[in-house]
Coordinates of C-alpha atoms in Angstrom, one line a residue:
M1 CA 79.3 138.4 72.0
A2 CA 78.7 135.2 74.0
E3 CA 80.1 134.9 77.5
F4 CA 80.7 131.6 79.2
I5 CA 83.3 129.6 81.2
V6 CA 84.6 126.2 80.1
A7 CA 86.0 123.6 82.5
I8 CA 87.5 120.2 81.7
E9 CA 88.1 117.5 84.3
L10 CA 90.3 114.6 83.8
G11 CA 88.7 112.0 86.1
S12 CA 90.0 108.6 87.0
S13 CA 88.1 107.0 84.1
K14 CA 86.2 109.8 82.2
I15 CA 87.0 113.2 80.7
T16 CA 84.2 115.7 81.2
G17 CA 83.8 119.1 79.7
I18 CA 81.2 121.7 80.8
A19 CA 80.3 125.2 79.8
G20 CA 78.4 127.6 82.0
R21 CA 77.6 131.2 82.6
K22 CA 77.8 133.0 85.9
N23 CA 74.7 135.1 86.6
T24 CA 74.4 138.3 88.5
D25 CA 72.6 136.6 91.4
G26 CA 75.6 134.3 92.0
S27 CA 74.0 131.2 90.3
I28 CA 75.6 129.3 87.4
S29 CA 73.7 128.3 84.3
V30 CA 75.0 125.2 82.6
L31 CA 74.9 125.7 78.8
A32 CA 76.6 122.5 77.5
I33 CA 78.2 119.3 78.7
A34 CA 80.2 116.6 77.0
Q35 CA 81.9 113.4 78.1
E36 CA 84.4 111.0 76.7
N37 CA 85.2 107.5 78.0
G38 CA 88.8 107.6 79.2
E39 CA 89.3 103.9 79.8
T40 CA 91.6 103.6 76.8
C41 CA 93.7 106.7 77.5
I42 CA 93.4 107.5 81.2
R43 CA 94.1 105.1 84.1
N44 CA 93.9 106.1 87.8
G45 CA 93.6 109.7 86.7
V46 CA 96.9 109.6 84.8
V47 CA 97.4 110.0 81.0
R48 CA 98.5 106.6 79.6
N49 CA 97.9 107.1 75.9
I50 CA 98.7 110.6 74.6
E51 CA 97.2 110.2 71.1
K52 CA 93.8 108.9 72.4
T53 CA 93.7 111.5 75.1
V54 CA 94.3 114.2 72.5
Q55 CA 91.4 112.8 70.4
A56 CA 89.1 112.7 73.4
L57 CA 89.9 116.3 74.3
S58 CA 89.3 117.4 70.7
N59 CA 86.0 115.6 70.7
I60 CA 84.8 117.3 73.9
I61 CA 85.6 120.8 72.5
K62 CA 83.8 119.9 69.2
K63 CA 80.7 118.7 71.1
L64 CA 80.7 121.8 73.3
E65 CA 81.2 124.2 70.4
A66 CA 78.4 122.5 68.4
T67 CA 76.0 123.1 71.3
L68 CA 77.2 126.6 72.0
K69 CA 77.5 127.6 68.4
T70 CA 80.6 129.6 69.5
R71 CA 84.3 128.9 69.4
I72 CA 86.1 128.1 72.7
T73 CA 89.3 130.1 73.1
H74 CA 90.4 128.9 76.6
V75 CA 89.5 126.3 79.2
Y76 CA 90.0 125.8 82.9
V77 CA 91.4 122.3 83.8
G78 CA 91.2 120.2 86.9
F79 CA 93.1 117.0 87.4
G80 CA 94.0 114.7 90.3
G81 CA 94.0 110.9 90.6
Q82 CA 97.1 108.9 91.4
S83 CA 99.3 111.6 89.9
I84 CA 99.2 113.8 93.0
I85 CA 100.3 113.3 96.6
G86 CA 100.7 115.5 99.7
V87 CA 104.1 115.5 101.5
K88 CA 104.9 117.4 104.7
N89 CA 108.1 119.5 104.9
T90 CA 109.6 121.6 107.7
N91 CA 112.0 124.6 107.3
V92 CA 113.8 126.1 110.3
R93 CA 115.6 129.4 110.8
E94 CA 117.9 129.7 113.8
L95 CA 118.5 133.3 115.0
S96 CA 121.8 134.2 116.8
T97 CA 119.9 136.5 119.2
E98 CA 116.3 136.9 120.1
S99 CA 114.7 139.0 117.4
E100 CA 111.2 139.9 116.2
V101 CA 109.9 137.9 113.3
T102 CA 109.6 139.9 110.1
Q103 CA 107.7 139.3 106.9
D104 CA 111.0 138.8 105.1
M105 CA 111.8 135.9 107.5
I106 CA 108.4 134.3 106.7
N107 CA 109.0 134.8 103.0
E108 CA 112.4 133.2 103.3
L109 CA 110.8 130.1 104.9
M110 CA 108.2 129.8 102.1
D111 CA 110.8 130.3 99.4
A112 CA 113.0 127.6 100.9
N113 CA 110.1 125.3 101.0
R114 CA 109.2 125.9 97.3
S115 CA 112.8 125.3 96.3
M116 CA 112.7 121.8 97.7
Q117 CA 113.7 119.2 95.2
Y118 CA 111.9 115.9 95.0
P119 CA 113.2 113.1 92.7
D120 CA 111.1 112.9 89.5
Q121 CA 108.4 115.2 91.1
Q122 CA 107.5 118.8 91.1
I123 CA 105.6 121.0 93.5
L124 CA 102.2 122.0 92.2
D125 CA 101.0 123.8 95.3
A126 CA 102.2 124.5 98.9
V127 CA 99.9 124.8 101.9
T128 CA 101.2 126.5 105.0
L129 CA 100.1 124.3 107.9
E130 CA 101.5 126.2 110.9
Y131 CA 104.4 128.1 112.4
K132 CA 106.4 127.2 115.5
V133 CA 107.9 130.2 117.4
D134 CA 110.4 128.7 119.9
N135 CA 108.1 126.1 121.5
Q136 CA 104.7 127.7 120.6
Y137 CA 102.6 126.8 117.6
Q138 CA 100.4 129.2 115.7
A139 CA 98.5 129.2 112.5
E140 CA 98.9 132.9 111.5
P141 CA 102.3 134.3 110.4
P142 CA 104.0 135.3 113.7
V143 CA 105.2 138.7 112.4
G144 CA 106.4 140.9 115.3
V145 CA 106.8 138.0 117.8
P146 CA 110.3 137.8 119.4
C147 CA 112.0 134.4 119.2
K148 CA 115.3 132.6 118.7
R149 CA 114.0 129.8 116.5
L150 CA 111.4 130.0 113.7
E151 CA 109.9 127.0 112.1
G152 CA 107.5 126.7 109.2
N153 CA 105.5 123.5 108.5
F154 CA 104.2 123.0 105.0
L155 CA 102.2 120.5 103.0
N156 CA 103.6 120.3 99.5
I157 CA 101.3 118.8 96.8
L158 CA 103.5 116.9 94.3
C159 CA 103.0 115.5 90.9
R160 CA 105.3 113.2 88.9
R161 CA 107.0 115.4 86.3
E162 CA 106.4 112.9 83.6
F163 CA 102.6 112.8 84.3
Y164 CA 102.4 116.6 84.3
R165 CA 104.4 116.8 81.1
R166 CA 102.1 114.3 79.4
L167 CA 99.0 116.3 80.5
K168 CA 100.3 119.6 79.1
K169 CA 101.4 117.9 75.9
C170 CA 97.9 116.5 75.3
F171 CA 96.3 120.0 75.5
D172 CA 99.1 121.4 73.3
Q173 CA 98.6 118.8 70.7
A174 CA 94.8 119.2 70.9
N175 CA 95.4 123.0 70.3
I176 CA 93.5 123.8 73.5
S177 CA 94.6 126.9 75.5
I178 CA 94.7 126.4 79.3
L179 CA 93.7 129.5 81.2
D180 CA 94.3 127.9 84.6
M181 CA 94.9 124.5 86.1
Y182 CA 93.5 123.4 89.5
I183 CA 94.1 120.4 91.7
S184 CA 90.7 118.7 91.7
P185 CA 90.5 117.7 95.3
L186 CA 91.1 121.2 96.6
A187 CA 88.6 122.8 94.2
L188 CA 86.1 120.0 95.1
A189 CA 86.5 120.7 98.8
D190 CA 85.7 124.4 98.3
S191 CA 82.4 123.5 96.6
V192 CA 81.0 120.6 98.7
L193 CA 82.3 121.3 102.3
T194 CA 80.7 123.7 104.6
D195 CA 82.8 126.3 106.6
S196 CA 82.0 124.5 109.9
E197 CA 83.2 121.1 108.4
K198 CA 86.5 122.6 107.3
R199 CA 86.9 124.5 110.6
G200 CA 85.9 121.6 112.9
G201 CA 87.8 119.0 110.9
C202 CA 86.6 116.5 108.4
A203 CA 87.7 113.8 105.9
L204 CA 86.5 114.4 102.3
V205 CA 86.4 111.1 100.5
D206 CA 85.9 111.2 96.7
L207 CA 84.9 107.7 95.6
G208 CA 85.8 107.6 91.9
A209 CA 85.9 104.7 89.4
D210 CA 89.6 103.9 89.6
T211 CA 90.8 105.9 92.6
T212 CA 89.6 107.1 96.0
T213 CA 90.9 110.5 97.1
V214 CA 91.1 111.4 100.8
S215 CA 91.5 115.0 101.9
I216 CA 91.8 115.8 105.6
F217 CA 90.9 119.3 106.8
H218 CA 91.2 120.8 110.3
R219 CA 90.9 124.5 111.3
N220 CA 90.3 125.4 107.7
I221 CA 93.6 124.0 106.5
L222 CA 94.3 120.9 104.3
R223 CA 96.3 118.6 106.6
K224 CA 96.7 115.6 104.3
L225 CA 96.0 114.6 100.7
S226 CA 96.2 110.9 99.6
V227 CA 95.0 108.9 96.7
I228 CA 94.1 105.2 96.9
P229 CA 94.4 103.3 93.6
L230 CA 91.1 101.6 94.2
G231 CA 87.6 102.6 93.2
S232 CA 84.1 101.3 92.2
A233 CA 85.6 99.9 89.0
N234 CA 87.5 97.4 91.1
I235 CA 84.1 96.0 92.4
T236 CA 83.0 95.6 88.8
K237 CA 86.3 93.7 88.0
D238 CA 85.8 91.4 91.0
I239 CA 82.3 90.5 89.8
A240 CA 83.6 90.0 86.2
S241 CA 86.2 87.6 87.6
L242 CA 83.4 85.0 87.8
Q243 CA 83.6 84.7 84.0
I244 CA 81.0 87.5 83.5
E245 CA 81.2 90.1 80.8
D246 CA 82.3 93.6 82.0
G247 CA 79.0 95.1 80.8
D248 CA 77.0 92.5 82.7
A249 CA 79.1 92.9 85.8
E250 CA 78.6 96.7 85.8
R251 CA 74.9 96.2 85.3
L252 CA 74.7 93.8 88.3
K253 CA 76.7 96.2 90.4
L254 CA 74.5 99.1 89.7
K255 CA 71.3 97.1 90.3
Y256 CA 72.1 94.9 93.2
A257 CA 75.4 96.0 94.9
S258 CA 75.2 97.2 98.6
A259 CA 78.1 98.3 100.6
F260 CA 76.7 96.4 103.6
T261 CA 74.0 93.7 103.8
D262 CA 72.7 92.4 107.1
G263 CA 73.1 88.7 107.4
N264 CA 69.4 88.3 108.1
D265 CA 68.6 89.9 104.7
I266 CA 70.7 87.4 102.7
D267 CA 68.4 84.8 101.1
Q268 CA 70.5 81.7 100.3
A269 CA 68.0 80.6 97.7
R270 CA 68.0 83.9 95.8
H271 CA 69.9 84.3 92.5
Y272 CA 70.6 87.3 90.3
A273 CA 70.3 86.8 86.6
I274 CA 73.5 87.4 84.6
D275 CA 71.7 86.6 81.3
S276 CA 68.9 84.4 80.1
D277 CA 70.9 81.2 80.9
R278 CA 73.2 82.1 83.8
F279 CA 72.7 83.2 87.4
I280 CA 74.8 84.2 90.4
E281 CA 73.9 83.3 94.0
M282 CA 73.0 86.4 96.1
S283 CA 75.3 85.3 98.9
K284 CA 78.3 85.0 96.6
F285 CA 77.5 88.3 95.1
V286 CA 77.2 90.0 98.5
D287 CA 80.6 88.6 99.6
I288 CA 82.4 89.9 96.5
V289 CA 81.0 93.4 96.8
E290 CA 81.4 93.8 100.5
A291 CA 85.0 92.4 100.5
R292 CA 86.2 95.1 98.1
T293 CA 84.1 97.9 99.6
R294 CA 85.5 97.1 103.1
E295 CA 89.1 97.1 101.7
I296 CA 88.5 100.6 100.3
I297 CA 87.0 101.9 103.5
E298 CA 89.7 100.4 105.7
N299 CA 92.3 102.1 103.4
V300 CA 90.5 105.4 103.9
K301 CA 90.5 104.9 107.7
S302 CA 94.3 104.2 107.7
L303 CA 94.9 107.5 106.0
I304 CA 93.4 109.6 108.8
P305 CA 96.3 110.6 111.0
D306 CA 96.0 109.6 114.7
E307 CA 96.4 113.2 115.7
Y308 CA 93.1 114.1 113.9
S309 CA 91.1 110.9 114.3
E310 CA 89.4 112.3 117.4
K311 CA 89.2 115.9 116.1
L312 CA 87.1 115.4 113.0
L313 CA 84.0 117.1 114.3
G314 CA 82.6 117.4 110.8
G315 CA 83.0 113.6 110.3
I316 CA 83.4 112.0 106.9
I317 CA 81.9 113.6 103.7
L318 CA 81.4 111.2 100.8
T319 CA 81.1 112.2 97.2
G320 CA 81.8 110.9 93.7
G321 CA 80.0 108.2 91.7
G322 CA 80.9 105.5 94.2
S323 CA 78.9 107.3 96.9
N324 CA 75.7 106.2 95.2
M325 CA 76.1 102.6 96.4
N326 CA 73.4 101.4 98.7
N327 CA 74.2 101.5 102.4
I328 CA 77.6 103.2 101.8
E329 CA 77.2 105.5 104.8
R330 CA 76.3 102.5 107.0
A331 CA 79.4 100.7 105.9
F332 CA 81.6 103.7 106.6
R333 CA 80.2 104.0 110.1
L334 CA 80.8 100.3 110.7
Y335 CA 84.4 100.1 109.5
T336 CA 85.7 103.6 110.5
H337 CA 83.9 103.9 113.8
I338 CA 83.0 107.5 112.9
E339 CA 79.4 108.1 113.4
K340 CA 79.0 111.4 111.5
I341 CA 78.8 110.6 107.8
R342 CA 77.4 112.8 105.1
T343 CA 77.0 112.3 101.4
A344 CA 77.6 115.3 99.2
K345 CA 75.5 114.6 96.1
F346 CA 75.9 118.1 94.7
V347 CA 77.9 121.3 95.0
N348 CA 76.9 124.1 97.3
D349 CA 76.6 126.6 94.4
T350 CA 73.2 127.2 92.9
I351 CA 73.3 125.5 89.5
K352 CA 70.6 126.0 86.8
S353 CA 70.4 123.4 84.1
T354 CA 68.0 121.3 82.0
N355 CA 70.6 118.6 81.4
P356 CA 69.6 115.3 83.1
L357 CA 73.3 114.5 83.9
V358 CA 73.5 117.7 86.0
N359 CA 70.1 117.4 87.5
A360 CA 70.7 113.8 88.6
K361 CA 72.7 115.3 91.5
D362 CA 74.5 112.0 92.1
G363 CA 78.0 113.2 92.9
R364 CA 79.5 112.4 89.6
L365 CA 79.8 116.0 88.3
C366 CA 80.7 117.7 91.6
T367 CA 84.4 118.1 90.6
V368 CA 83.9 119.5 87.1
L369 CA 81.2 121.9 88.5
A370 CA 83.7 122.9 91.2
I371 CA 86.3 123.8 88.5
L372 CA 83.6 125.7 86.6
A373 CA 82.8 127.7 89.7
K374 CA 86.5 128.7 90.0
G375 CA 86.6 130.2 86.5
D376 CA 86.3 134.0 86.3
Q377 CA 87.3 134.8 82.7
N378 CA 85.3 134.6 79.5
C379 CA 86.2 131.5 77.4
A380 CA 84.0 132.4 74.5
G381 CA 85.4 133.3 71.1
S382 CA 83.7 134.2 67.8
D383 CA 80.3 132.8 66.7
I384 CA 80.4 129.8 64.4
A385 CA 79.2 131.2 61.1
S386 CA 76.5 129.3 59.1
S387 CA 78.1 130.2 55.7
L388 CA 80.6 127.6 54.4
F389 CA 83.3 130.2 53.6
E390 CA 82.7 132.3 56.8
G391 CA 82.9 129.0 58.8
I392 CA 86.4 128.3 57.3
Q393 CA 87.6 131.8 58.1
T394 CA 86.2 131.6 61.6
T395 CA 87.9 128.3 62.2
Q396 CA 91.3 129.8 61.3
Q397 CA 90.8 132.9 63.4
G398 CA 88.8 131.6 66.3
Q399 CA 90.6 128.3 67.1
A400 CA 92.3 128.2 70.4
T401 CA 96.1 128.4 70.5
P402 CA 98.3 127.2 73.3
T403 CA 99.4 130.0 75.5
A404 CA 101.9 130.3 78.3
Q405 CA 100.5 129.9 81.8
A406 CA 102.0 131.6 84.9
T407 CA 99.9 131.4 88.0
S408 CA 100.4 132.6 91.5
A409 CA 100.4 130.2 94.5
K410 CA 97.0 130.0 96.1
A411 CA 96.8 127.2 98.6
T412 CA 93.2 127.9 99.3
N413 CA 91.9 127.2 95.9
G414 CA 94.3 124.6 94.5
R415 CA 95.5 126.7 91.6
I416 CA 98.7 125.1 90.2
I417 CA 102.0 126.9 90.3
D418 CA 103.5 126.8 86.8
D419 CA 106.4 129.2 86.2
A420 CA 108.2 126.6 84.1
A421 CA 105.5 126.8 81.4
K422 CA 106.1 130.5 80.9
E423 CA 109.8 130.1 80.5
K424 CA 109.4 127.3 78.1
T425 CA 107.2 129.3 75.7
Q426 CA 108.8 132.8 75.9
D427 CA 111.3 132.2 73.1
N428 CA 108.5 131.2 70.6
A429 CA 105.9 133.6 71.8
K430 CA 104.5 136.7 70.2
A431 CA 102.5 139.5 71.9
D432 CA 99.5 140.8 70.1
D433 CA 98.2 144.4 70.4
N434 CA 96.6 143.7 73.8
G435 CA 99.8 142.2 75.2
R436 CA 98.4 138.7 75.3
V437 CA 101.0 136.0 74.6
K438 CA 100.3 133.7 71.7
V439 CA 102.3 130.6 70.7
E440 CA 102.3 129.8 67.0
S441 CA 101.1 126.4 66.1
S442 CA 103.8 124.5 64.1
T443 CA 101.1 122.3 62.5
R444 CA 99.3 125.4 61.1
N445 CA 102.5 127.0 59.8
E446 CA 103.4 123.8 58.0
Q447 CA 100.0 123.8 56.3
N448 CA 100.4 127.5 55.3
D449 CA 103.9 126.9 53.8
K450 CA 102.7 124.2 51.4
P451 CA 102.6 125.5 47.7
K452 CA 99.1 125.9 46.5
Q453 CA 98.1 123.5 43.7
P454 CA 96.3 125.1 40.7
H455 CA 92.7 123.8 40.1
K456 CA 92.5 120.9 37.7
L457 CA 89.7 122.5 35.7
L458 CA 91.8 125.6 35.2
N459 CA 94.6 123.4 33.7
K460 CA 92.2 121.9 31.2
F461 CA 91.1 125.3 30.0
K462 CA 94.7 126.4 29.6
V463 CA 95.5 123.3 27.4
L464 CA 92.4 123.9 25.3
F465 CA 93.2 127.6 24.8
R466 CA 96.8 126.7 23.6
K467 CA 95.3 124.2 21.0
I468 CA 92.9 126.8 19.6
T469 CA 95.4 129.6 19.3
S470 CA 98.4 127.6 18.0
P471 CA 98.9 127.2 14.2
D472 CA 97.8 123.9 12.7
E473 CA 100.6 121.4 12.1
E474 CA 101.1 120.4 8.4

C-alpha cells in the first residue's frame, strides 16, 4: 500500500497541494504537486467565493491523485492571510496569603485565557509569553515559587468566525477530510528559521501576493503576529494603472522591477517596451515600484514593537514570492535601519524532487512544504484501478469523507484548536470497526436513495416478448 502525506495551503492568491513521503534518513521526497489560481475565489488569504474554492480544491485533489495513481483519504491544511491576527491578553490571580504556585494555578490561568470571548472571532491558538510572579518575570511556569500575585501573559491568535466557517465549509463540500489544520506563519517559522534566530530574536516577513505577514520572535517565543493587506500584486496593480494590461504589468514587474535603484543608475532616456507600439519611461517605472515597495517595508517596520526593535539579533528574514525582487534586502536595510537581513529561499528540511517548481527554491513553496513537514500520518487510500468497473468501485470506497477534528493546543507548531468541530459532527457520526469517526455525505445518500431506472434496451425486449406470446387479434 502506498504511503504519503498530503498538504494543502490556501495562500493569499493561490491554492497549492503537495504530496510527499518522509524517508528514513529524515528527508522528504516530493511525489506530486498541483496549483490552482485563487484570484477568483480567495482574496488576501480569505475565502470570498465558496463555490469556486470548492472547485479549486477538488481540482487539486484530482490532479494529485492522477499523478499518484492512489486515492487521497486525508489532508493537512495550512491557512493564514488577513483572516488571522495576534492579540495579547493578561490573566491575574490574587492570593489572600503568600502561597506556592501549583500546576493547578497555572492551568486555571490558561483556561481563563482560552475562555476569553472576542466579538465575531475565535481563538485558534494561544501562546504563553511569560509569567509574572509578584514583580518578577519568568518564561517557565513558576511552579513551587511563593507569591501573593500570579500573572499570565498570552498571545491569542484569532480568526474571524465567519472566515473559519467558510474555510471548513469549502472542504466539507469538496468532500475532503482534514486531518489537521495549521496556522501557516507558525509552521513556516519552524521550517525556515534557525534556532539561534528564534532565540536571539528576529522578524520573519512573508512577502505574498496580496498580503505580507510579520511574525516577531524572541527567546524562542512568538511575540507578535500581524498581517498587512499589501503584497507584490499591489505593485502589479500600480503598474497596470498606467492603462497597461494586467498580464503586461506582471511581465514588466518580473523582468525590470527593483526594490531599490540608485539614482545614478536611472537612465532618463531609457524605456521599457509594453508591447510593439507602447513604452514606459524607466524613471516613471522605478518611481511606481519603489513607492509601493517602500510603503510595504515601512508598514513592516511599524509592526516591530519598540521593546524588541533593539533585540532582534537575528535580524529580518524574508521569504515568499515577493522576496525574489531585485535589491529587496538592500531596500529593507535602507528603510528599517536593520543591517542583518537574510532571504530564506527554501525550507531547512532536506527535500528531494524532480519538479521544477520545487527545485526553483524561490520562496514560493516554503509554506506548503512546511505544512507537509508537519504531517505524520499516512494520507494514502486505495490504488486507482485501471479497470472501468473496479475504478467505479474504488471511487465509492476510497473517496475521502469529512471527519470530525479535535486537536490539542500546541503553540509551538501552530496546530489549530478545534473542539467545536467535534461537537458539531458527533450527532451525525458513525464509528467504524477501528473506532474512526466518519460523517456520512448527504449528497451520496441522496444519490443512493434514487430509484434505479430499468435499461431502455431491456424494455424493448419485454414489449417484443409480449407481442410474440399474446394471441393474434381478430
